[in-house]
Short mmCIF file of C-alpha atoms and ligand atoms in Angstrom, two decimals:
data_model
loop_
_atom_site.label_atom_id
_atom_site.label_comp_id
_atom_site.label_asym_id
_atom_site.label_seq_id
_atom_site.Cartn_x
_atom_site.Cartn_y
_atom_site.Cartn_z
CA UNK A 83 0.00 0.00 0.00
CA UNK A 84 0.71 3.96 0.43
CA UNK A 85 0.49 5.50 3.10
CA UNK A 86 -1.06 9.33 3.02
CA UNK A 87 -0.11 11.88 5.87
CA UNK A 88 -1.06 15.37 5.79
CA UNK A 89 2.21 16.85 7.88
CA UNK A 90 1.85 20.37 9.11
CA UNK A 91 3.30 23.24 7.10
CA UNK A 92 1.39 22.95 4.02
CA UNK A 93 3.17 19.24 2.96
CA UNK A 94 1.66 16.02 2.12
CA UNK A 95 4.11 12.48 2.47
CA UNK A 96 3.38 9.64 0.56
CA UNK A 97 5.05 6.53 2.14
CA UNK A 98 5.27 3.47 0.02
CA UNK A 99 4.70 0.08 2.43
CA UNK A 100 5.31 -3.21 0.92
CA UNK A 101 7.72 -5.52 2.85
CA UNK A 102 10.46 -6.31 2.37
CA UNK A 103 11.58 -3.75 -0.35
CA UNK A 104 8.62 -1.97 -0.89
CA UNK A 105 7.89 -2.96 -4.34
CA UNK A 106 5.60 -1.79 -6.54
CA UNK A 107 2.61 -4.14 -6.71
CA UNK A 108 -0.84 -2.96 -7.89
CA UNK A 109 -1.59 -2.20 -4.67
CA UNK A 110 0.89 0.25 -4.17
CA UNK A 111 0.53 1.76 -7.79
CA UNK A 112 -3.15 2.47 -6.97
CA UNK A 113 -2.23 3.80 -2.94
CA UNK A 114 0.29 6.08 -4.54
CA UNK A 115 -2.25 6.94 -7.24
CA UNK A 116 -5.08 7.80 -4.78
CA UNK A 117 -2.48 9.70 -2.45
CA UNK A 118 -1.60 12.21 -5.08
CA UNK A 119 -4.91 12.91 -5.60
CA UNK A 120 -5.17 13.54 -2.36
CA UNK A 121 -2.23 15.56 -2.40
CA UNK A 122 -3.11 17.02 -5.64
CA UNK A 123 -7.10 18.50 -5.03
CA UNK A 124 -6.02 19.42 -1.60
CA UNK A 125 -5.52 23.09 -2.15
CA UNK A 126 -3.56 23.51 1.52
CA UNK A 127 -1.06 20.93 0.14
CA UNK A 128 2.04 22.84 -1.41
CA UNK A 129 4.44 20.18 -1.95
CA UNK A 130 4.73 16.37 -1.84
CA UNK A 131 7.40 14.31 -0.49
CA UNK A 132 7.24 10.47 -1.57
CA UNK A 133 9.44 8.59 0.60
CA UNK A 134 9.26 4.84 1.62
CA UNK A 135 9.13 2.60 4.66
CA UNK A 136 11.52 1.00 6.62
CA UNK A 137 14.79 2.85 5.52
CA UNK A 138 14.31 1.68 2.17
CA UNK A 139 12.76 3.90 -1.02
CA UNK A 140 11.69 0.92 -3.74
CA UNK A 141 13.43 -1.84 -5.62
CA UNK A 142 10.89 -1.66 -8.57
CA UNK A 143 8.11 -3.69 -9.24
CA UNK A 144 7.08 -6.45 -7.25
CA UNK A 145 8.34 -9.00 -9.53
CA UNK A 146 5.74 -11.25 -7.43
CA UNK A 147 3.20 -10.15 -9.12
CA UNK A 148 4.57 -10.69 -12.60
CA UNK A 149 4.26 -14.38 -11.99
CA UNK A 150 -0.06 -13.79 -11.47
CA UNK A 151 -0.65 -11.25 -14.06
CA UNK A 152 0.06 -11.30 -17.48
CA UNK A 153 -1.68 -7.57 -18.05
CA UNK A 154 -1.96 -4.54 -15.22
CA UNK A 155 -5.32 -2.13 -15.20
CA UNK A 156 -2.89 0.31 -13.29
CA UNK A 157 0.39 2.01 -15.29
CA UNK A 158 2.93 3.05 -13.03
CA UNK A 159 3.72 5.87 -16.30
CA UNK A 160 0.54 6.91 -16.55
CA UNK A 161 1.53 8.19 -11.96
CA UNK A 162 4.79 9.45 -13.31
CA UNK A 163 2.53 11.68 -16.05
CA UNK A 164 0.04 12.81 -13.27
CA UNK A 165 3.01 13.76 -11.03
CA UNK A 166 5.12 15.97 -13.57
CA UNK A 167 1.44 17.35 -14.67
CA UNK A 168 0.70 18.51 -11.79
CA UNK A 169 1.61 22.04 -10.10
CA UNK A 170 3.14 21.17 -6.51
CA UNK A 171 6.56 20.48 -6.35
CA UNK A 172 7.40 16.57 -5.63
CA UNK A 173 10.11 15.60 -3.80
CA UNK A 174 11.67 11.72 -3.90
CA UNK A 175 13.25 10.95 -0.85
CA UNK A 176 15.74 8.19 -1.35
CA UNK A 177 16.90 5.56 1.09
CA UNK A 178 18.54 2.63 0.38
CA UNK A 179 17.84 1.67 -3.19
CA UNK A 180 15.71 3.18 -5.72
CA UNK A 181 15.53 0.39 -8.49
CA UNK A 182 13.30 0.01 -11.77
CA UNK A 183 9.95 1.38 -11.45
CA UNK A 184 11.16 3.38 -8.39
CA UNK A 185 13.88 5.20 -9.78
CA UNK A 186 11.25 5.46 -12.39
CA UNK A 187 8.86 7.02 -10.19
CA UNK A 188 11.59 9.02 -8.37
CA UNK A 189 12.58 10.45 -11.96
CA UNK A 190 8.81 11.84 -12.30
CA UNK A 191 9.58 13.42 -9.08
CA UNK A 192 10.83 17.57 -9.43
CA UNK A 193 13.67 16.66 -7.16
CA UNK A 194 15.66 13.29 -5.33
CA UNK A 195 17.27 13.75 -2.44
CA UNK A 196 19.05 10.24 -1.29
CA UNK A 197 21.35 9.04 1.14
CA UNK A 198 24.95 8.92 0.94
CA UNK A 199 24.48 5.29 1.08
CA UNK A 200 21.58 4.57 -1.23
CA UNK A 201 21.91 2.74 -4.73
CA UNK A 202 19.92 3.52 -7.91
CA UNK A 203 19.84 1.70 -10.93
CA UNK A 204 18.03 0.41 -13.75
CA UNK A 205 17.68 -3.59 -13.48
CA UNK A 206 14.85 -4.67 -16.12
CA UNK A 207 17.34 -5.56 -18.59
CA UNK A 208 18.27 -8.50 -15.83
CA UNK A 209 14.43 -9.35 -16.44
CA UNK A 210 14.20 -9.09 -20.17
CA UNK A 211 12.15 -6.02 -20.09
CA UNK A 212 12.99 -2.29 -20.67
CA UNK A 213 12.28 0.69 -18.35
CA UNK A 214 8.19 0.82 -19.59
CA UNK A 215 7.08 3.11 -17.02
CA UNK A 216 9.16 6.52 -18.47
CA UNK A 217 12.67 5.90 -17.69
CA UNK A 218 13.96 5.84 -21.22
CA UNK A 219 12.21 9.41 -21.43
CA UNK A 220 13.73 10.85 -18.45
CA UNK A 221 16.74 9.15 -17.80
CA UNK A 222 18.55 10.20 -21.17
CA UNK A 223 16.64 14.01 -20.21
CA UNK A 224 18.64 14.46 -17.37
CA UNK A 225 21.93 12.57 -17.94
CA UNK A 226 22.35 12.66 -21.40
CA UNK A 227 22.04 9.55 -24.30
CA UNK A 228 25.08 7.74 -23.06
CA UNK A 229 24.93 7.68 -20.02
CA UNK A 230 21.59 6.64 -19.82
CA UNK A 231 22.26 3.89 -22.40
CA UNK A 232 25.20 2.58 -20.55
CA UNK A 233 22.62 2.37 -17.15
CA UNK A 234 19.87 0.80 -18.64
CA UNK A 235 21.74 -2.12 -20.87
CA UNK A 236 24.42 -2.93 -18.39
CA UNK A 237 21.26 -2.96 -15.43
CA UNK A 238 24.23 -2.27 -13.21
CA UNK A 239 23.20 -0.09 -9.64
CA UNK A 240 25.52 3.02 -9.11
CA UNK A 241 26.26 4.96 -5.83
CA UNK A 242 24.48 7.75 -4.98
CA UNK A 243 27.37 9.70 -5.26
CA UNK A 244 27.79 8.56 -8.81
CA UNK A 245 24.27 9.59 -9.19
CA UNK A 246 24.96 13.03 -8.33
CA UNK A 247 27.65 13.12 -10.42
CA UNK A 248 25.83 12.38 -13.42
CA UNK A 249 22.69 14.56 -12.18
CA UNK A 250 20.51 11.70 -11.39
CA UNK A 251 20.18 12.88 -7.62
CA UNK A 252 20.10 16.47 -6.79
CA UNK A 253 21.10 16.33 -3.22
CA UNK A 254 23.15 13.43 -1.09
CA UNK A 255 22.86 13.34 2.60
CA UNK A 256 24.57 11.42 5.53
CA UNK A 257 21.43 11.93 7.96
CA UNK A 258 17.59 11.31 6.95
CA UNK A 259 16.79 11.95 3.33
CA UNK A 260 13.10 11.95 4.55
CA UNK A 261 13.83 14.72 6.96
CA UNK A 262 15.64 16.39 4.57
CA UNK A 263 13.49 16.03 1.93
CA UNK A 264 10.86 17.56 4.16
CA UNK A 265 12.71 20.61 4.64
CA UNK A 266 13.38 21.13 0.95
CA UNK A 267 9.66 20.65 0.37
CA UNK A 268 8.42 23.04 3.03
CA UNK A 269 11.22 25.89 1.64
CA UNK A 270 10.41 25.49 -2.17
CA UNK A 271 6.73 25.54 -1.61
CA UNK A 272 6.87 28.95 -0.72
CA UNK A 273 7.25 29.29 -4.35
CA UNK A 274 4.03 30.61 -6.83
CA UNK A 275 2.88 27.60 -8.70
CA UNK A 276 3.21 29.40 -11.28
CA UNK A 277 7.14 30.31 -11.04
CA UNK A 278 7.33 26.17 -10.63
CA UNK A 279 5.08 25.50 -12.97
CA UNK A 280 7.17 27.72 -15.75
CA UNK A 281 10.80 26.30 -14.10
CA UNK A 282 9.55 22.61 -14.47
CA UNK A 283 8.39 23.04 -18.04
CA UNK A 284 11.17 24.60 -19.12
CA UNK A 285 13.71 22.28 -17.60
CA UNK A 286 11.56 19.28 -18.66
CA UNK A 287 10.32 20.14 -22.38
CA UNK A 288 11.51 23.23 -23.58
CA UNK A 289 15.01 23.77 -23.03
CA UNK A 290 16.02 20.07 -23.23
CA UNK A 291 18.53 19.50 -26.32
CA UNK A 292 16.24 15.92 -26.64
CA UNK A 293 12.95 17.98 -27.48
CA UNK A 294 10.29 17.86 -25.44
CA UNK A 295 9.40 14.09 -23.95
CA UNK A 296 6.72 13.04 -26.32
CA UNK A 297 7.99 9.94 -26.47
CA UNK A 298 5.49 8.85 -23.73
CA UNK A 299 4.11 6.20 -25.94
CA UNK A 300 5.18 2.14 -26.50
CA UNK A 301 5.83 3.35 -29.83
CA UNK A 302 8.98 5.80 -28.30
CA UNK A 303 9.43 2.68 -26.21
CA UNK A 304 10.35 0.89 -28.68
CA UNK A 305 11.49 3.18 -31.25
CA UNK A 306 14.22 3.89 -27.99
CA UNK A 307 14.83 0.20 -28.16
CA UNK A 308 15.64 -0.36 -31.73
CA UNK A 309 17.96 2.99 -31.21
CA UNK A 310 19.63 0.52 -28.61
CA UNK A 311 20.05 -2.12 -30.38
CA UNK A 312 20.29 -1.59 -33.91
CA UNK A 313 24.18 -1.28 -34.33
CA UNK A 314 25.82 2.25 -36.02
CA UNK A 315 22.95 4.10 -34.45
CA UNK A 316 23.98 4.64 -31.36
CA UNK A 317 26.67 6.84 -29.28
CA UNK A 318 29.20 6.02 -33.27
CA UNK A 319 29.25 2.12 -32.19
C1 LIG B 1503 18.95 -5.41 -4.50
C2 LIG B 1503 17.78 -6.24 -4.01
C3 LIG B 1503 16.48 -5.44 -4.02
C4 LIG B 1503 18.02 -6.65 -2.54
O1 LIG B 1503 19.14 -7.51 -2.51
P1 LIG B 1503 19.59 -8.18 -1.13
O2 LIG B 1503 19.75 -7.15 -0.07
O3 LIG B 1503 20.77 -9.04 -1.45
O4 LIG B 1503 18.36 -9.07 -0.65
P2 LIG B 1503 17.57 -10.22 -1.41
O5 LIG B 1503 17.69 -11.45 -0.58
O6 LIG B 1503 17.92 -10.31 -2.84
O7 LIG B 1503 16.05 -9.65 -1.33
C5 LIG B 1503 15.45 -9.45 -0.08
C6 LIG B 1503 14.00 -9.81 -0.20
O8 LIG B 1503 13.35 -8.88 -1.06
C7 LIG B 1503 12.65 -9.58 -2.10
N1 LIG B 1503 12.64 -8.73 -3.30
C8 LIG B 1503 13.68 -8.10 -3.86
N2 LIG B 1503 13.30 -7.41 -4.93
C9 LIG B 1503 11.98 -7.60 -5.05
C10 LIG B 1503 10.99 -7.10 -5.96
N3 LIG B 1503 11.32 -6.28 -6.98
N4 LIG B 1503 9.73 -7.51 -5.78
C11 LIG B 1503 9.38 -8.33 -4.76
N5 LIG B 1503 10.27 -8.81 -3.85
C12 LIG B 1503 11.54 -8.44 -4.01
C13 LIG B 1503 13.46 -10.85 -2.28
O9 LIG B 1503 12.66 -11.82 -2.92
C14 LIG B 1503 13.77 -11.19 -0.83
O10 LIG B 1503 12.59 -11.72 -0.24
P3 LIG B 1503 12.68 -12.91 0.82
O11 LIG B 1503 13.51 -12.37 1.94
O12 LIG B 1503 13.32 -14.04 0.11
O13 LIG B 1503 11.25 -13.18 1.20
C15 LIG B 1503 17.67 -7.50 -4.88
O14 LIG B 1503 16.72 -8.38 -4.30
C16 LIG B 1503 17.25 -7.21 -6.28
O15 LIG B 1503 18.08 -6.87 -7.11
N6 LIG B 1503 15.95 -7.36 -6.56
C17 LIG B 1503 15.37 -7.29 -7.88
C18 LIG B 1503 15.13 -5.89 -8.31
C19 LIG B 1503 14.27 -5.90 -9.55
O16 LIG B 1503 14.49 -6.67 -10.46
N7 LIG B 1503 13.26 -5.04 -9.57
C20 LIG B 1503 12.27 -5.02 -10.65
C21 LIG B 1503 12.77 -4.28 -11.80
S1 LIG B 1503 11.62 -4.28 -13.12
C22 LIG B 1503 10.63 -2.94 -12.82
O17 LIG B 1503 10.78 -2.25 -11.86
C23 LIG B 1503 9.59 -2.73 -13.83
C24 LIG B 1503 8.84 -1.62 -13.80
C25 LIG B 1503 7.72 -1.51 -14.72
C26 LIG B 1503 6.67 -0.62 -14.19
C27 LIG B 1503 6.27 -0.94 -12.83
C28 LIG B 1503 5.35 -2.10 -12.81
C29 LIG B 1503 4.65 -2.22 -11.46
C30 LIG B 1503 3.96 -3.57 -11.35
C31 LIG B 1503 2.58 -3.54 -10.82
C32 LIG B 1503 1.98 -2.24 -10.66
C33 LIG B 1503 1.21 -1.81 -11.83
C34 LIG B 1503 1.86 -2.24 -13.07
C35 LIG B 1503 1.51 -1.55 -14.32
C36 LIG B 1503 2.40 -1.93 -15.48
C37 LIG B 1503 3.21 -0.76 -15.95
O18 LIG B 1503 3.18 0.31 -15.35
O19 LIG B 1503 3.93 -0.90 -16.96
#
């Protein structure tokens, strides 16, 4: 499940709860999907942290629940749309490991704050599958084609400070990202939706050298995945 609070200061948290690692089952997808609109309609919300339980954020989806359904009436891209749609800032707050869908769903997110300690990574290829949920969209958006290319085939998890490096996390800490990310939330949301509304389009569509991200469709998907694989196409190889 997820967990809504309403904390004071004008801030909503969004904890995701699925033990051990918090996956992303439908359960969760549709508790994180009913908490932003929570979040969302609320008009004393201002900002949004999504964090999740236990010291850990997500390691993607619950790959138990690939074994029982072969098709999903939830998309976790259609949550990622709805959260870069929408006006409040979002803030991921990263412990742990943010893997697959949840670095997915931390990349819809405005800004990730993670531990010092916490590992991110892309690890579908391991499953035969591709990012589906946004993450070839965003990914190569913030870090750039190659770098995203070299996460998402080699599936390998990188440090958070190699994430910062690369621009993947905004901000590392060595005490609670959740605190943190609280803080952040409650001194950005003092912000006009409007002046965030006009900063996160133009960092998202309009001043990115990729074009704006319409490439929110299986046909991008796999128009992204023939790029990959299709040999003198990509990064000169
Ligand atoms: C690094 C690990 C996470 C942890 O490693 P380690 O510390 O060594 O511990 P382990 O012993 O390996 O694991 C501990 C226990 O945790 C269980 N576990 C681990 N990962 C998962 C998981 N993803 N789901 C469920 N359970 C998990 C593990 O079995 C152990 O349990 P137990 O103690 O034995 O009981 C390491 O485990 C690891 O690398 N895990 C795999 C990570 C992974 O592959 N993640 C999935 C990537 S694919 C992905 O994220 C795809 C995203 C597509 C979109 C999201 C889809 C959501 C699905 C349903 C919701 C709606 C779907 C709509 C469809 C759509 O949106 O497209």
């Amino acid at each position: 499940m997820a967990e809504f609070t309403r904390l004071q200061n004008c801030l909503a948290l969004i904890r995701l709860r699925n033990p051990p690692v918090n996956a992303i089952s439908t359960t969760v997808a549709r508790g994180i999907k009913e908490s932003l609109q929570k979040a969302i309609t609320d008009d004393t919300v201002k900002a949004i942290v999504i964090c999740g339980a236990d010291g850990i954020f997500c390691a993607g989806a619950d790959i138990r629940e690939f074994k029982v359904h072969k098709t999903f009436d939830i998309q976790l891209g259609d949550i990622v749309d709805e959260i870069q749609r929408n006006k409040k800032p979002v803030v991921a707050a990263i412990q742990k490991l943010a893997l697959g869908g949840g670095l997915e769903l931390a990349l819809g997110c405005h800004y990730r704050i993670a531990h010092a300690e916490a590992q991110v990574g892309f690890p579908e290829v391991t499953l035969g599958i591709l990012p589906g949920a946004r993450g070839t969209q965003l990914l190569p958006r913030l870090v750039g084609v190659p770098a995203a290319l070299d996460l998402i085939i080699s599936g390998r998890h990188i440090s958070a400070n190699e994430a910062l490096k690369l621009g993947i996390i905004d901000k590392i800490v060595n005490s609670d990202p959740i605190e943190e990310s609280i803080k952040f939330a409650q001194r950005i949301s003092g912000q006009s939706s409007q002046e965030l509304q006009m900063t996160s389009d133009m960092v998202a569509d309009k001043s990115s050298a990729l074009g704006p991200p319409k490439g929110y469709t299986s046909k991008a998907t796999i128009e992204f995945f023939f790029y990959l694989t299709v040999p003198g196409l990509c990064c000169g190889m």
